[in-house]
Amino acid sequence: MTEPIYQKHVFICVNVREGKISCKGMELVEEMKRILNEKGIGKEIRVNKSGCLGQCALGPMIVVYPEGIWYSKVSIKDIEVIVNEHLIGGHPVERLRIR
Ligand code: FES
């Protein structure tokens, strides 16, 4: 069996539902990519734009695999915390998690 290409996959909902609650997470995608590249780990952790993750009222939503950790109501300031504590440090950010 081959090694996975990426250590982690981060899916960030960028869905926009006209007139309805939606995540609109494109700014979060750009910020996470910027930080990962700045730290030199942009090739190890893949950030993907996602469509609706089915939790719109809790958005902006992020899910991290392979752990399957879901984050809700993520702000732009939370992105660096998720990168440092979870993606690098290995400890999910408990205050942002949904279960
Ligand atoms: S619009 Fe993001 S979870 Fe539905």
PDB file of C-alpha atoms and ligand atoms in Angstrom:
ATOM      1  CA  MET A   1       0.000   0.000   0.000  1.00  0.00           C
ATOM      2  CA  THR A   2       1.279   3.470  -0.877  1.00  0.00           C
ATOM      3  CA  GLU A   3       1.544   6.374   1.537  1.00  0.00           C
ATOM      4  CA  PRO A   4      -1.270   8.936   1.355  1.00  0.00           C
ATOM      5  CA  ILE A   5      -0.442  11.907  -0.830  1.00  0.00           C
ATOM      6  CA  TYR A   6      -1.594  14.352   1.851  1.00  0.00           C
ATOM      7  CA  GLN A   7      -1.396  14.010   5.620  1.00  0.00           C
ATOM      8  CA  LYS A   8      -4.712  15.776   6.043  1.00  0.00           C
ATOM      9  CA  HIS A   9      -7.573  17.072   3.968  1.00  0.00           C
ATOM     10  CA  VAL A  10      -9.445  20.178   5.075  1.00  0.00           C
ATOM     11  CA  PHE A  11     -12.835  20.845   3.514  1.00  0.00           C
ATOM     12  CA  ILE A  12     -14.207  24.353   3.918  1.00  0.00           C
ATOM     13  CA  CYS A  13     -17.760  25.081   2.860  1.00  0.00           C
ATOM     14  CA  VAL A  14     -17.886  27.965   0.405  1.00  0.00           C
ATOM     15  CA  ASN A  15     -21.516  27.422  -0.487  1.00  0.00           C
ATOM     16  CA  VAL A  16     -23.700  30.466  -1.061  1.00  0.00           C
ATOM     17  CA  ARG A  17     -27.460  29.932  -0.915  1.00  0.00           C
ATOM     18  CA  GLU A  18     -29.251  33.028  -2.137  1.00  0.00           C
ATOM     19  CA  GLY A  19     -31.454  34.463   0.588  1.00  0.00           C
ATOM     20  CA  LYS A  20     -30.638  31.662   3.016  1.00  0.00           C
ATOM     21  CA  ILE A  21     -28.063  31.019   5.716  1.00  0.00           C
ATOM     22  CA  SER A  22     -24.874  29.766   4.093  1.00  0.00           C
ATOM     23  CA  CYS A  23     -21.198  29.458   4.856  1.00  0.00           C
ATOM     24  CA  LYS A  24     -19.531  31.731   2.278  1.00  0.00           C
ATOM     25  CA  GLY A  25     -16.152  30.402   3.412  1.00  0.00           C
ATOM     26  CA  MET A  26     -13.950  31.493   0.502  1.00  0.00           C
ATOM     27  CA  GLU A  27     -12.101  33.967   2.716  1.00  0.00           C
ATOM     28  CA  LEU A  28     -11.367  31.119   5.149  1.00  0.00           C
ATOM     29  CA  VAL A  29      -9.984  28.956   2.322  1.00  0.00           C
ATOM     30  CA  GLU A  30      -7.639  31.721   1.212  1.00  0.00           C
ATOM     31  CA  GLU A  31      -6.484  32.426   4.764  1.00  0.00           C
ATOM     32  CA  MET A  32      -5.788  28.764   5.512  1.00  0.00           C
ATOM     33  CA  LYS A  33      -3.856  28.289   2.281  1.00  0.00           C
ATOM     34  CA  ARG A  34      -1.878  31.450   2.985  1.00  0.00           C
ATOM     35  CA  ILE A  35      -0.901  30.290   6.474  1.00  0.00           C
ATOM     36  CA  LEU A  36      -0.060  26.725   5.389  1.00  0.00           C
ATOM     37  CA  ASN A  37       2.136  28.001   2.573  1.00  0.00           C
ATOM     38  CA  GLU A  38       3.787  30.514   4.898  1.00  0.00           C
ATOM     39  CA  LYS A  39       4.625  27.656   7.250  1.00  0.00           C
ATOM     40  CA  GLY A  40       5.908  25.502   4.372  1.00  0.00           C
ATOM     41  CA  ILE A  41       3.316  22.742   4.777  1.00  0.00           C
ATOM     42  CA  GLY A  42       1.001  23.641   1.925  1.00  0.00           C
ATOM     43  CA  LYS A  43       1.959  20.469   0.055  1.00  0.00           C
ATOM     44  CA  GLU A  44       1.272  18.183   3.030  1.00  0.00           C
ATOM     45  CA  ILE A  45      -2.141  19.488   4.007  1.00  0.00           C
ATOM     46  CA  ARG A  46      -4.712  19.875   1.260  1.00  0.00           C
ATOM     47  CA  VAL A  47      -7.369  22.562   1.556  1.00  0.00           C
ATOM     48  CA  ASN A  48     -10.436  21.999  -0.601  1.00  0.00           C
ATOM     49  CA  LYS A  49     -13.414  24.208  -1.231  1.00  0.00           C
ATOM     50  CA  SER A  50     -16.550  22.307  -0.345  1.00  0.00           C
ATOM     51  CA  GLY A  51     -20.181  22.580  -1.246  1.00  0.00           C
ATOM     52  CA  CYS A  52     -22.822  22.445   1.453  1.00  0.00           C
ATOM     53  CA  LEU A  53     -21.879  20.120   4.302  1.00  0.00           C
ATOM     54  CA  GLY A  54     -25.450  19.941   5.556  1.00  0.00           C
ATOM     55  CA  GLN A  55     -24.928  22.072   8.676  1.00  0.00           C
ATOM     56  CA  CYS A  56     -25.707  25.509   7.270  1.00  0.00           C
ATOM     57  CA  ALA A  57     -27.108  27.035  10.466  1.00  0.00           C
ATOM     58  CA  LEU A  58     -23.798  26.268  12.197  1.00  0.00           C
ATOM     59  CA  GLY A  59     -21.583  27.700   9.485  1.00  0.00           C
ATOM     60  CA  PRO A  60     -19.059  28.560   8.405  1.00  0.00           C
ATOM     61  CA  MET A  61     -18.258  24.858   8.567  1.00  0.00           C
ATOM     62  CA  ILE A  62     -14.912  23.063   8.260  1.00  0.00           C
ATOM     63  CA  VAL A  63     -14.216  19.337   8.385  1.00  0.00           C
ATOM     64  CA  VAL A  64     -10.756  17.799   8.731  1.00  0.00           C
ATOM     65  CA  TYR A  65      -9.871  14.273   7.564  1.00  0.00           C
ATOM     66  CA  PRO A  66      -8.705  11.630   8.246  1.00  0.00           C
ATOM     67  CA  GLU A  67      -9.844  12.411  11.805  1.00  0.00           C
ATOM     68  CA  GLY A  68     -13.355  13.482  10.823  1.00  0.00           C
ATOM     69  CA  ILE A  69     -13.276  16.534  13.090  1.00  0.00           C
ATOM     70  CA  TRP A  70     -16.017  19.082  12.379  1.00  0.00           C
ATOM     71  CA  TYR A  71     -15.723  22.767  13.249  1.00  0.00           C
ATOM     72  CA  SER A  72     -18.595  25.239  13.290  1.00  0.00           C
ATOM     73  CA  LYS A  73     -18.963  29.014  13.291  1.00  0.00           C
ATOM     74  CA  VAL A  74     -15.344  29.393  12.238  1.00  0.00           C
ATOM     75  CA  SER A  75     -14.082  32.965  11.942  1.00  0.00           C
ATOM     76  CA  ILE A  76     -11.082  34.249  10.056  1.00  0.00           C
ATOM     77  CA  LYS A  77      -9.200  34.555  13.379  1.00  0.00           C
ATOM     78  CA  ASP A  78      -9.872  30.882  14.151  1.00  0.00           C
ATOM     79  CA  ILE A  79      -8.018  29.687  11.066  1.00  0.00           C
ATOM     80  CA  GLU A  80      -4.540  30.224  12.474  1.00  0.00           C
ATOM     81  CA  VAL A  81      -5.608  28.542  15.728  1.00  0.00           C
ATOM     82  CA  ILE A  82      -6.872  25.474  13.808  1.00  0.00           C
ATOM     83  CA  VAL A  83      -3.625  25.343  11.827  1.00  0.00           C
ATOM     84  CA  ASN A  84      -1.366  25.639  14.853  1.00  0.00           C
ATOM     85  CA  GLU A  85      -3.264  23.550  17.389  1.00  0.00           C
ATOM     86  CA  HIS A  86      -4.848  20.883  15.186  1.00  0.00           C
ATOM     87  CA  LEU A  87      -3.154  20.592  11.819  1.00  0.00           C
ATOM     88  CA  ILE A  88       0.361  21.034  13.215  1.00  0.00           C
ATOM     89  CA  GLY A  89      -0.052  20.274  16.921  1.00  0.00           C
ATOM     90  CA  GLY A  90      -2.435  17.335  16.554  1.00  0.00           C
ATOM     91  CA  HIS A  91      -4.930  18.635  19.119  1.00  0.00           C
ATOM     92  CA  PRO A  92      -8.401  19.547  17.825  1.00  0.00           C
ATOM     93  CA  VAL A  93      -9.722  22.958  18.883  1.00  0.00           C
ATOM     94  CA  GLU A  94     -12.415  21.850  21.331  1.00  0.00           C
ATOM     95  CA  ARG A  95     -14.304  25.156  21.546  1.00  0.00           C
ATOM     96  CA  LEU A  96     -15.078  25.049  17.804  1.00  0.00           C
ATOM     97  CA  ARG A  97     -16.019  21.369  17.508  1.00  0.00           C
ATOM     98  CA  ILE A  98     -19.402  19.880  16.852  1.00  0.00           C
ATOM     99  CA  ARG A  99     -20.023  16.220  17.541  1.00  0.00           C
TER     100      ARG A  99
HETATM  101  S1  FES B   1     -23.966  26.143   3.224  1.00  0.00           S
HETATM  102 FE1  FES B   1     -22.224  25.459   4.356  1.00  0.00          FE
HETATM  103  S2  FES B   1     -22.969  23.732   5.435  1.00  0.00           S
HETATM  104 FE2  FES B   1     -24.618  24.296   4.169  1.00  0.00          FE
END
